[in-house]
Short mmCIF file of C-alpha atoms and ligand atoms in Angstrom, two decimals:
data_model
loop_
_atom_site.label_atom_id
_atom_site.label_comp_id
_atom_site.label_asym_id
_atom_site.label_seq_id
_atom_site.Cartn_x
_atom_site.Cartn_y
_atom_site.Cartn_z
CA UNK A 19 -15.09 4.27 5.36
CA UNK A 20 -12.31 6.09 3.54
CA UNK A 21 -10.35 4.16 0.92
CA UNK A 22 -7.11 5.80 1.99
CA UNK A 23 -6.09 7.79 5.07
CA UNK A 24 -3.22 10.23 5.56
CA UNK A 25 -1.91 11.74 8.76
CA UNK A 26 -2.31 15.53 8.57
CA UNK A 27 -0.88 16.35 12.01
CA UNK A 28 -1.69 16.28 15.71
CA UNK A 29 -5.27 16.30 16.99
CA UNK A 30 -5.64 20.05 17.70
CA UNK A 31 -7.20 21.49 14.53
CA UNK A 32 -4.85 24.50 14.51
CA UNK A 33 -2.02 22.02 13.84
CA UNK A 34 -3.86 19.88 11.28
CA UNK A 35 -7.28 20.58 9.74
CA UNK A 36 -6.68 24.34 9.70
CA UNK A 37 -3.17 24.17 8.23
CA UNK A 38 -3.56 25.13 4.57
CA UNK A 39 -0.07 23.86 3.60
CA UNK A 40 -0.59 20.47 5.24
CA UNK A 41 -3.90 19.94 3.45
CA UNK A 42 -2.46 20.99 0.07
CA UNK A 43 0.62 18.74 0.57
CA UNK A 44 -1.60 15.81 1.53
CA UNK A 45 -3.76 16.32 -1.55
CA UNK A 46 -0.54 16.24 -3.65
CA UNK A 47 0.72 13.09 -1.93
CA UNK A 48 -2.62 11.38 -2.48
CA UNK A 49 -2.77 12.48 -6.10
CA UNK A 50 -6.16 14.12 -5.51
CA UNK A 51 -7.67 16.30 -8.24
CA UNK A 52 -10.10 18.07 -5.96
CA UNK A 53 -10.78 18.86 -2.30
CA UNK A 54 -14.20 18.85 -0.67
CA UNK A 55 -13.77 21.08 2.38
CA UNK A 56 -16.70 19.75 4.45
CA UNK A 57 -18.72 22.07 6.70
CA UNK A 58 -16.24 23.60 9.12
CA UNK A 59 -12.50 24.24 9.29
CA UNK A 60 -11.37 25.73 5.93
CA UNK A 61 -14.71 25.43 4.12
CA UNK A 62 -15.35 29.20 3.98
CA UNK A 63 -11.75 30.35 4.01
CA UNK A 64 -11.06 32.41 0.86
CA UNK A 65 -7.27 31.99 1.24
CA UNK A 66 -7.63 28.22 1.19
CA UNK A 67 -9.89 28.32 -1.89
CA UNK A 68 -7.37 30.67 -3.55
CA UNK A 69 -4.44 28.33 -2.76
CA UNK A 70 -6.35 25.45 -4.34
CA UNK A 71 -6.99 27.60 -7.43
CA UNK A 72 -3.30 28.56 -7.65
CA UNK A 73 -2.10 24.99 -7.13
CA UNK A 74 -4.38 23.62 -9.85
CA UNK A 75 -6.48 21.69 -7.35
CA UNK A 76 -10.24 21.97 -7.69
CA UNK A 77 -11.85 23.46 -4.59
CA UNK A 78 -15.36 21.94 -4.40
CA UNK A 79 -17.18 25.13 -3.46
CA UNK A 80 -17.53 28.74 -4.59
CA UNK A 81 -14.64 30.79 -6.00
CA UNK A 82 -12.33 32.46 -3.48
CA UNK A 83 -13.70 35.79 -4.76
CA UNK A 84 -17.32 34.87 -4.02
CA UNK A 85 -16.40 33.53 -0.57
CA UNK A 86 -14.58 36.78 0.20
CA UNK A 87 -17.41 38.96 -1.10
CA UNK A 88 -19.94 37.15 1.14
CA UNK A 89 -17.69 36.88 4.20
CA UNK A 90 -18.13 40.52 5.17
CA UNK A 91 -21.62 40.96 6.58
CA UNK A 92 -21.94 44.65 5.74
CA UNK A 93 -20.71 44.00 2.17
CA UNK A 94 -23.23 41.15 1.82
CA UNK A 95 -25.96 43.48 3.11
CA UNK A 96 -25.19 46.17 0.57
CA UNK A 97 -25.00 43.61 -2.23
CA UNK A 98 -28.47 42.36 -1.19
CA UNK A 99 -29.83 45.90 -1.08
CA UNK A 100 -28.51 46.63 -4.58
CA UNK A 101 -30.02 43.36 -5.84
CA UNK A 102 -33.41 44.42 -4.46
CA UNK A 103 -33.45 41.78 -1.68
CA UNK A 104 -34.82 43.05 1.65
CA UNK A 105 -32.41 43.20 4.62
CA UNK A 106 -33.15 43.92 8.30
CA UNK A 107 -33.18 47.72 8.79
CA UNK A 108 -29.73 48.85 9.94
CA UNK A 109 -26.40 50.15 8.68
CA UNK A 110 -24.30 48.85 5.82
CA UNK A 111 -21.00 50.18 7.10
CA UNK A 112 -18.82 49.80 10.17
CA UNK A 113 -19.56 52.19 13.01
CA UNK A 114 -17.62 53.97 15.75
CA UNK A 115 -18.97 53.69 19.31
CA UNK A 116 -20.53 57.16 18.99
CA UNK A 117 -22.22 56.22 15.72
CA UNK A 118 -23.63 53.02 17.29
CA UNK A 119 -25.28 55.19 19.97
CA UNK A 120 -26.59 57.63 17.39
CA UNK A 121 -28.01 54.93 15.09
CA UNK A 122 -29.55 52.98 18.00
CA UNK A 123 -31.23 56.10 19.34
CA UNK A 124 -32.64 56.99 15.92
CA UNK A 125 -33.79 53.44 15.23
CA UNK A 126 -35.18 52.79 18.72
CA UNK A 127 -34.42 49.83 20.99
CA UNK A 128 -34.07 46.85 20.91
CA UNK A 129 -31.10 46.78 18.54
CA UNK A 130 -28.55 44.15 17.71
CA UNK A 131 -24.83 44.92 17.49
CA UNK A 132 -23.18 42.55 15.04
CA UNK A 133 -19.58 41.82 14.05
CA UNK A 134 -19.01 43.02 10.46
CA UNK A 135 -16.53 40.22 9.78
CA UNK A 136 -18.66 37.68 11.59
CA UNK A 137 -21.49 35.28 11.11
CA UNK A 138 -23.19 32.49 12.96
CA UNK A 139 -24.05 34.68 15.92
CA UNK A 140 -20.45 35.31 17.04
CA UNK A 141 -19.80 38.87 18.18
CA UNK A 142 -23.54 39.55 18.33
CA UNK A 143 -25.16 41.42 21.26
CA UNK A 144 -28.76 42.54 21.71
CA UNK A 145 -29.38 45.79 23.53
CA UNK A 146 -32.78 46.74 24.95
CA UNK A 147 -31.87 50.13 26.49
CA UNK A 148 -29.23 52.83 26.12
CA UNK A 149 -27.70 51.97 29.51
CA UNK A 150 -26.59 48.55 28.21
CA UNK A 151 -25.07 49.93 25.02
CA UNK A 152 -21.47 50.66 26.04
CA UNK A 153 -21.00 47.23 27.64
CA UNK A 154 -22.54 45.46 24.65
CA UNK A 155 -20.31 47.30 22.17
CA UNK A 156 -17.24 46.36 24.19
CA UNK A 157 -18.33 42.70 24.42
CA UNK A 158 -19.17 42.48 20.70
CA UNK A 159 -15.86 44.08 19.66
CA UNK A 160 -13.79 41.83 21.90
CA UNK A 161 -15.60 38.66 20.75
CA UNK A 162 -15.24 39.78 17.11
CA UNK A 163 -11.51 40.41 17.62
CA UNK A 164 -10.84 36.97 19.07
CA UNK A 165 -13.08 35.13 16.59
CA UNK A 166 -12.31 37.04 13.36
CA UNK A 167 -9.34 39.28 14.18
CA UNK A 168 -11.50 42.31 13.35
CA UNK A 169 -13.32 44.51 15.91
CA UNK A 170 -15.64 46.22 13.38
CA UNK A 171 -19.36 46.24 14.25
CA UNK A 172 -22.60 47.56 12.74
CA UNK A 173 -26.19 47.81 13.96
CA UNK A 174 -29.48 46.16 12.98
CA UNK A 175 -32.96 46.43 14.42
CA UNK A 176 -33.49 43.39 16.66
CA UNK A 177 -36.31 41.19 15.37
CA UNK A 178 -37.61 39.37 18.43
CA UNK A 179 -39.52 36.10 18.08
CA UNK A 180 -38.80 35.82 14.35
CA UNK A 181 -38.20 32.59 12.49
CA UNK A 182 -34.78 31.60 11.20
CA UNK A 183 -35.37 30.25 7.71
CA UNK A 184 -32.65 29.37 5.24
CA UNK A 185 -32.91 28.77 1.50
CA UNK A 186 -30.69 26.21 -0.23
CA UNK A 187 -29.44 27.13 -3.68
CA UNK A 188 -27.29 25.51 -6.36
CA UNK A 189 -25.50 27.54 -9.03
CA UNK A 190 -23.45 26.21 -11.92
CA UNK A 191 -20.63 27.95 -13.80
CA UNK A 192 -22.90 28.72 -16.77
CA UNK A 193 -25.00 31.05 -14.60
CA UNK A 194 -27.94 28.71 -13.91
CA UNK A 195 -29.25 29.06 -10.35
CA UNK A 196 -32.01 27.05 -8.68
CA UNK A 197 -33.52 27.06 -5.18
CA UNK A 198 -34.30 23.81 -3.37
CA UNK A 199 -36.73 25.00 -0.71
CA UNK A 200 -36.19 26.20 2.82
CA UNK A 201 -35.03 24.72 6.08
CA UNK A 202 -36.58 25.80 9.37
CA UNK A 203 -33.67 26.43 11.75
CA UNK A 204 -35.26 28.39 14.59
CA UNK A 205 -34.55 25.73 17.22
CA UNK A 206 -31.10 26.76 18.39
CA UNK A 207 -29.30 26.94 21.69
CA UNK A 208 -26.44 29.44 21.93
CA UNK A 209 -26.35 29.60 18.11
CA UNK A 210 -25.99 25.84 17.86
CA UNK A 211 -28.80 24.32 15.82
CA UNK A 212 -30.58 21.46 17.60
CA UNK A 213 -33.45 20.44 15.28
CA UNK A 214 -33.94 21.44 11.62
CA UNK A 215 -36.70 20.58 9.20
CA UNK A 216 -37.80 21.03 5.63
CA UNK A 217 -40.23 22.40 4.65
CA UNK A 218 -40.84 24.94 7.44
CA UNK A 219 -44.32 24.54 8.96
CA UNK A 220 -44.55 28.35 8.75
CA UNK A 221 -43.74 28.78 5.04
CA UNK A 222 -46.50 28.47 2.43
CA UNK A 223 -45.96 27.99 -1.31
CA UNK A 224 -46.16 31.71 -2.05
CA UNK A 225 -43.65 32.72 0.64
CA UNK A 226 -41.34 29.89 -0.48
CA UNK A 227 -41.40 31.14 -4.06
CA UNK A 228 -40.76 34.75 -2.97
CA UNK A 229 -37.82 33.82 -0.71
CA UNK A 230 -36.49 31.38 -3.33
CA UNK A 231 -36.58 33.98 -6.09
CA UNK A 232 -34.88 36.54 -3.83
CA UNK A 233 -32.15 33.99 -3.06
CA UNK A 234 -31.58 33.28 -6.77
CA UNK A 235 -31.45 37.02 -7.54
CA UNK A 236 -28.80 37.60 -4.87
CA UNK A 237 -26.73 34.58 -5.94
CA UNK A 238 -26.74 35.86 -9.54
CA UNK A 239 -25.79 39.38 -8.45
CA UNK A 240 -22.82 37.91 -6.54
CA UNK A 241 -21.76 35.61 -9.46
CA UNK A 242 -22.04 32.85 -6.88
CA UNK A 243 -21.35 29.24 -7.87
CA UNK A 244 -21.74 25.81 -6.23
CA UNK A 245 -23.99 25.09 -3.22
CA UNK A 246 -24.94 27.93 -0.92
CA UNK A 247 -27.43 28.78 1.78
CA UNK A 248 -29.03 32.15 2.30
CA UNK A 249 -30.19 32.86 5.84
CA UNK A 250 -33.36 34.88 6.35
CA UNK A 251 -35.39 36.09 9.29
CA UNK A 252 -39.15 35.86 8.77
CA UNK A 253 -41.41 37.88 11.08
CA UNK A 254 -44.93 36.93 12.18
CA UNK A 255 -46.40 38.99 9.29
CA UNK A 256 -44.32 36.84 6.88
CA UNK A 257 -41.98 39.66 5.91
CA UNK A 258 -38.56 38.22 5.17
CA UNK A 259 -35.11 39.77 5.56
CA UNK A 260 -31.76 38.53 4.28
CA UNK A 261 -29.16 37.92 7.01
CA UNK A 262 -26.11 36.22 5.50
CA UNK A 263 -24.95 33.77 2.86
CA UNK A 264 -23.19 30.60 4.00
CA UNK A 265 -20.76 29.74 1.22
CA UNK A 266 -20.55 26.03 2.02
CA UNK A 267 -22.61 22.86 2.33
CA UNK A 268 -24.28 22.96 5.73
CA UNK A 269 -24.60 20.32 8.44
CA UNK A 270 -28.39 20.20 7.97
CA UNK A 271 -28.33 19.64 4.19
CA UNK A 272 -29.79 16.07 4.53
CA UNK A 273 -33.31 17.40 5.17
CA UNK A 274 -33.16 19.13 1.79
CA UNK A 275 -31.81 15.96 0.17
CA UNK A 276 -34.69 13.92 1.65
CA UNK A 277 -37.44 16.22 0.32
CA UNK A 278 -35.84 16.97 -3.09
CA UNK A 279 -34.36 13.52 -3.77
CA UNK A 280 -31.11 15.23 -4.83
CA UNK A 281 -27.60 14.33 -3.67
CA UNK A 282 -26.15 17.74 -2.85
CA UNK A 283 -22.54 16.60 -2.65
CA UNK A 284 -22.87 14.99 -6.07
CA UNK A 285 -24.29 18.28 -7.39
CA UNK A 286 -21.36 20.14 -5.82
CA UNK A 287 -18.86 17.84 -7.52
CA UNK A 288 -20.66 18.15 -10.89
CA UNK A 289 -20.61 21.94 -10.63
CA UNK A 290 -16.93 21.99 -9.63
CA UNK A 291 -16.19 19.80 -12.67
CA UNK A 292 -17.81 22.44 -14.89
CA UNK A 293 -20.95 20.45 -15.63
CA UNK A 294 -24.40 22.03 -15.72
CA UNK A 295 -26.96 21.56 -12.94
CA UNK A 296 -28.75 18.22 -13.24
CA UNK A 297 -32.16 19.88 -12.67
CA UNK A 298 -34.11 22.93 -13.84
CA UNK A 299 -36.22 24.90 -11.38
CA UNK A 300 -39.51 23.56 -12.78
CA UNK A 301 -38.27 19.97 -12.30
CA UNK A 302 -37.66 20.40 -8.59
CA UNK A 303 -40.42 18.89 -6.50
CA UNK A 304 -40.58 18.95 -2.73
CA UNK A 305 -41.96 15.66 -1.49
CA UNK A 306 -43.00 14.98 2.11
CA UNK A 307 -41.28 16.30 5.20
CA UNK A 308 -37.86 15.72 6.80
CA UNK A 309 -36.56 16.48 10.29
CA UNK A 310 -32.98 16.29 11.57
CA UNK A 311 -31.89 15.95 15.20
CA UNK A 312 -28.25 16.82 15.84
CA UNK A 313 -26.94 14.29 18.33
CA UNK A 314 -24.30 15.96 20.51
CA UNK A 315 -22.03 14.24 23.03
CA UNK A 316 -23.05 16.60 25.82
CA UNK A 317 -25.13 16.38 28.96
CA UNK A 318 -28.49 18.16 28.61
CA UNK A 319 -29.05 17.77 32.36
CA UNK A 320 -25.78 19.44 33.27
CA UNK A 321 -25.88 22.66 31.27
CA UNK A 322 -24.92 20.85 28.04
CA UNK A 323 -21.40 20.15 29.23
CA UNK A 324 -19.35 18.31 26.60
CA UNK A 325 -19.17 14.59 27.42
CA UNK A 326 -16.15 13.03 25.70
CA UNK A 327 -15.30 9.36 26.23
CA UNK A 328 -15.52 5.87 24.75
CA UNK A 329 -18.69 4.67 23.00
CA UNK A 330 -19.37 1.43 24.89
CA UNK A 331 -22.61 0.43 23.22
CA UNK A 332 -24.11 1.75 20.03
CA UNK A 333 -27.39 0.66 18.52
CA UNK A 334 -28.57 2.64 15.51
CA UNK A 335 -32.25 2.94 14.70
CA UNK A 336 -33.42 2.00 11.21
CA UNK A 337 -36.62 1.50 9.28
CA UNK A 338 -38.60 3.41 6.65
CA UNK A 339 -37.55 7.03 6.21
CA UNK A 340 -34.67 6.87 8.70
CA UNK A 341 -31.18 8.10 7.78
CA UNK A 342 -28.17 8.39 10.06
CA UNK A 343 -25.08 10.39 9.13
CA UNK A 344 -22.70 9.44 11.89
CA UNK A 345 -19.07 9.54 12.88
CA UNK A 346 -19.13 7.01 15.73
CA UNK A 347 -18.90 3.24 16.18
CA UNK A 348 -18.72 0.89 19.17
CA UNK A 349 -15.37 1.20 20.87
CA UNK A 350 -14.46 4.56 19.35
CA UNK A 351 -13.35 7.53 21.40
CA UNK A 352 -15.22 10.86 21.21
CA UNK A 353 -12.42 13.40 21.58
CA UNK A 354 -12.60 16.80 23.27
CA UNK A 355 -10.78 18.53 20.41
CA UNK A 356 -13.66 19.19 18.05
CA UNK A 357 -17.32 20.17 17.88
CA UNK A 358 -19.29 17.71 20.09
CA UNK A 359 -21.69 16.58 17.32
CA UNK A 360 -21.43 12.79 16.90
CA UNK A 361 -24.33 11.96 14.58
CA UNK A 362 -27.28 13.36 12.68
CA UNK A 363 -30.54 11.47 12.85
CA UNK A 364 -32.89 12.28 9.98
CA UNK A 365 -36.50 11.15 9.61
CA UNK A 366 -38.60 11.51 6.48
CA UNK A 367 -42.37 11.09 6.27
CA UNK A 368 -45.20 11.78 3.81
CA UNK A 369 -46.13 14.71 6.00
CA UNK A 370 -44.82 16.45 9.13
CA UNK A 371 -46.77 14.31 11.53
CA UNK A 372 -45.42 11.08 10.03
CA UNK A 373 -41.87 12.49 10.13
CA UNK A 374 -42.32 13.40 13.82
CA UNK A 375 -43.71 9.95 14.58
CA UNK A 376 -40.79 8.23 12.88
CA UNK A 377 -38.28 10.50 14.61
CA UNK A 378 -39.76 9.79 18.05
CA UNK A 379 -39.62 6.06 17.39
CA UNK A 380 -36.05 6.27 16.08
CA UNK A 381 -34.94 8.32 19.09
CA UNK A 382 -36.39 5.64 21.37
CA UNK A 383 -34.44 2.94 19.51
CA UNK A 384 -31.16 4.87 19.51
CA UNK A 385 -28.84 3.53 22.23
CA UNK A 386 -25.56 5.33 22.84
CA UNK A 387 -23.84 4.35 26.07
CA UNK A 388 -20.50 5.60 27.29
CA UNK A 389 -21.00 9.31 26.67
CA UNK A 390 -23.95 11.50 27.61
CA UNK A 391 -25.92 12.66 24.60
CA UNK A 392 -28.59 15.17 23.69
CA UNK A 393 -31.08 12.38 22.86
CA UNK A 394 -33.22 12.95 25.99
CA UNK A 395 -33.38 16.66 25.06
CA UNK A 396 -34.58 15.74 21.58
CA UNK A 397 -37.32 13.55 23.08
CA UNK A 398 -38.53 16.51 25.12
CA UNK A 399 -38.51 18.85 22.12
CA UNK A 400 -40.43 16.41 19.91
CA UNK A 401 -42.95 15.82 22.71
CA UNK A 402 -43.54 19.57 23.19
CA UNK A 403 -47.03 20.68 22.06
CA UNK A 404 -45.65 23.86 20.51
CA UNK A 405 -43.14 21.91 18.45
CA UNK A 406 -45.89 19.57 17.33
CA UNK A 407 -48.07 22.52 16.30
CA UNK A 408 -45.10 24.08 14.49
CA UNK A 409 -45.40 27.21 16.61
CA UNK A 410 -41.92 28.28 17.69
CA UNK A 411 -39.32 30.94 16.94
CA UNK A 412 -35.66 31.76 17.57
CA UNK A 413 -36.21 32.49 21.28
CA UNK A 414 -38.20 29.32 21.97
CA UNK A 415 -35.47 26.94 23.19
CA UNK A 416 -33.59 29.46 25.33
CA UNK A 417 -36.79 30.59 27.05
CA UNK A 418 -37.98 27.04 27.65
CA UNK A 419 -34.56 26.06 29.06
CA UNK A 420 -34.56 29.15 31.29
CA UNK A 421 -37.86 27.98 32.81
CA UNK A 422 -36.03 24.86 33.96
CA UNK A 423 -35.55 21.57 32.25
CA UNK A 424 -36.06 18.57 34.51
CA UNK A 425 -34.15 15.34 34.33
CA UNK A 426 -36.57 12.57 35.28
CA UNK A 427 -39.03 12.17 32.42
CA UNK A 428 -36.38 12.25 29.71
CA UNK A 429 -34.32 9.53 31.31
CA UNK A 430 -36.83 6.72 31.61
CA UNK A 431 -35.22 4.46 29.01
CA UNK A 432 -31.79 4.93 30.52
CA UNK A 433 -33.08 4.32 34.04
CA UNK A 434 -34.78 1.13 32.86
CA UNK A 435 -31.44 -0.01 31.40
CA UNK A 436 -29.66 0.64 34.68
CA UNK A 437 -32.41 -1.15 36.60
CA UNK A 438 -31.90 -4.12 34.29
CA UNK A 439 -28.17 -4.09 34.91
CA UNK A 440 -28.68 -3.95 38.67
CA UNK A 441 -31.11 -6.84 38.48
CA UNK A 442 -28.70 -8.98 36.45
CA UNK A 443 -25.88 -8.10 38.84
CA UNK A 444 -27.66 -8.76 42.14
CA UNK A 445 -30.46 -11.13 40.97
CA UNK A 446 -32.80 -9.07 43.13
CA UNK A 447 -35.35 -6.48 41.99
CA UNK A 448 -33.63 -3.14 42.67
CA UNK A 449 -35.39 -0.45 44.70
CA UNK A 450 -36.26 2.86 42.99
CA UNK A 451 -33.72 4.63 45.22
CA UNK A 452 -30.89 2.31 44.25
CA UNK A 453 -31.78 2.72 40.56
CA UNK A 454 -31.80 6.49 40.67
CA UNK A 455 -28.48 6.49 42.58
CA UNK A 456 -27.05 3.97 40.15
CA UNK A 457 -28.19 6.05 37.17
CA UNK A 458 -25.76 8.73 38.33
CA UNK A 459 -22.85 6.35 38.74
CA UNK A 460 -20.39 5.99 35.90
CA UNK A 461 -19.23 2.52 36.95
CA UNK A 462 -22.78 1.20 36.67
CA UNK A 463 -23.05 2.55 33.16
CA UNK A 464 -19.99 0.56 32.27
CA UNK A 465 -21.47 -2.48 33.96
CA UNK A 466 -24.70 -2.04 32.00
CA UNK A 467 -22.67 -1.67 28.83
CA UNK A 468 -20.81 -4.92 29.44
CA UNK A 469 -23.86 -7.05 30.12
CA UNK A 470 -24.40 -9.13 27.03
CA UNK A 471 -28.04 -9.72 27.93
CA UNK A 472 -28.71 -6.00 27.98
CA UNK A 473 -26.78 -5.38 24.81
CA UNK A 474 -29.08 -7.81 23.04
C1 LIG B 504 -30.80 38.38 14.02
C2 LIG B 504 -31.87 38.02 14.87
C3 LIG B 504 -32.83 39.01 15.14
N1 LIG B 504 -32.71 40.25 14.61
N2 LIG B 504 -30.73 39.64 13.51
C4 LIG B 504 -28.21 34.38 14.62
C5 LIG B 504 -27.14 33.78 13.75
C6 LIG B 504 -26.88 34.78 12.68
N3 LIG B 504 -26.71 34.16 11.43
C7 LIG B 504 -28.06 35.69 12.69
N4 LIG B 504 -28.80 35.42 13.88
C8 LIG B 504 -29.85 36.22 14.21
N5 LIG B 504 -29.83 37.50 13.71
C9 LIG B 504 -31.68 40.53 13.80
N6 LIG B 504 -31.58 41.77 13.29
C10 LIG B 504 -31.93 36.72 15.37
C11 LIG B 504 -30.91 35.81 15.04
C12 LIG B 504 -31.06 34.46 15.55
C13 LIG B 504 -31.08 34.18 16.93
C14 LIG B 504 -30.90 35.15 17.92
C15 LIG B 504 -30.91 34.83 19.28
C16 LIG B 504 -31.12 33.51 19.69
C17 LIG B 504 -31.29 32.52 18.74
C18 LIG B 504 -31.27 32.84 17.37
C19 LIG B 504 -31.46 31.82 16.42
C20 LIG B 504 -31.42 32.13 15.08
C21 LIG B 504 -31.24 33.45 14.65
#
C-alpha cells in the first residue's frame, strides 16, 4: 500500500529496522520531512528521536528528552510520586542484592523484582518467599542485562489478580493534554497482549475520570507531547497505581479510535507539525464498545510455537463494525524474523455484548490457511463465561492455560474444511478417523487450500 518503497537492508532487524543511520539516510533519499516510527523497533529510542531532531527531520512522537525521562522505570515512578499520582508501593531507586532482601522482608511477600531500565514485563520476577529471592534477583538481572544492557533492579509489592488498565493521552506542544479513555489489557500471555477492549468492563465513569486526570497530571509534569499511554494496575477495591508510560502509539490503539471516532495517527502528525489538538476534553465522547483480537501466526495447540510460512488462502471478515489492520495477503510469506502478529481484528458495537457478538461472527468468517493462527484460541476466550461477564484479571489466561487447553472444540471449522477437501479428493464421505488424521497433515492443508470449490 506504500506509494514508494526503499530497501533498508537485510531481513534481520539489527541490520535494517534498528539501524539509525540507514533509516535517516533513507528518509533523506526519499525526501521525507518526518518519520513515523511505528510501534516497535526505534519507536521509543531516545537516540533515534535525538538524531531526527539534529538532522532536521520531524520525529512523529515525543521529544528525545521526554522519551529518556520515561524510559527509566524508577525515574518515572519518582516523577509520578512528585506529581501526586499513586504508584505501587516499592522503591524508587536501584537496589543491591542485600537491599532487595531487606526491602522485601520489610514489605512482606509476595514482591516483584523489576528491571529499572525495563518495561513490558522484561526482567520481571515475582517472589513469594525469601528462599526464592536470590534466584529471582539473578534471573531478573541477567534478563535485564541482555534486554536493556543494564542489570539494575528495584522492588514493588506484587499485586496479584489486579487489572491491567491503560489510559490513552494526547498532548500538543502548547501544553494542552487530553485523555481518551482506557483500554482493558489484562488478557495477556507471557506479557503478550491477546485481547484488548475499550472501555474496560471494570471501569465506571468516576474511576475513568480519576485515572484520566491522574494521567493528564503526570503528562504535564513530564512536559510530555504527542500520543502516549499510561499503564496502571487497578485492584479489586478500584485503587489504581501507575506502572509505566509508553512513549509511542500502541498496537491496540484502534479500540480507542473506534470508541472516540478520532484518528490517532492523524492527531500525532498534527501535533508533530506544531498544530493544536483537534479536540478539547469536554468534546471527547466515548461511544459504544470495541474489542481487538491480535491474530498471531502461532499454534495455540502446540505451546504457541511460531508458525511461519506462506498464506495459501485468506478470507477477511467484513460487515458492520468490523475493522482489520493487517499485514498479510494471499501468497505472501510470514517470515520468522519479526514478531508473529499478522493482523488485528477489531469489532465495534453499541455495547459490549454487541461487540462480542460481532467479534465471534467475524472470527468464524476469518479463514487463514497456510500458517497456524491464534484464531481458535480467540474463539475459546470469547466463548468463556468469565470473559463474557467481564470478570478476569492479569493472571486469568495463564491460569486457564495451565489447567489445560484442549484442541478439539476450537478446531471444528478447520476440521470441516479438511473433511470437505477429503471428500472432493476421494468422492467418498471421509471417516472421522481419516479427517482427524488429515487435520494434522500439512500436505492435506495444501490440498484444501488449492481446491477452488473450497476456496469459494
Ligand atoms: C505488576 C503486576 C503486579 N504487581 N506490578 C506487566 C508488564 C509491565 N508493564 C507491568 N506488568 C505488571 N506489573 C506489580 N507491582 C502485574 C503486571 C502484569 C502481569 C503480571 C503477570 C502476568 C500477566 C500480567 C499482565 C499485565 C500486567
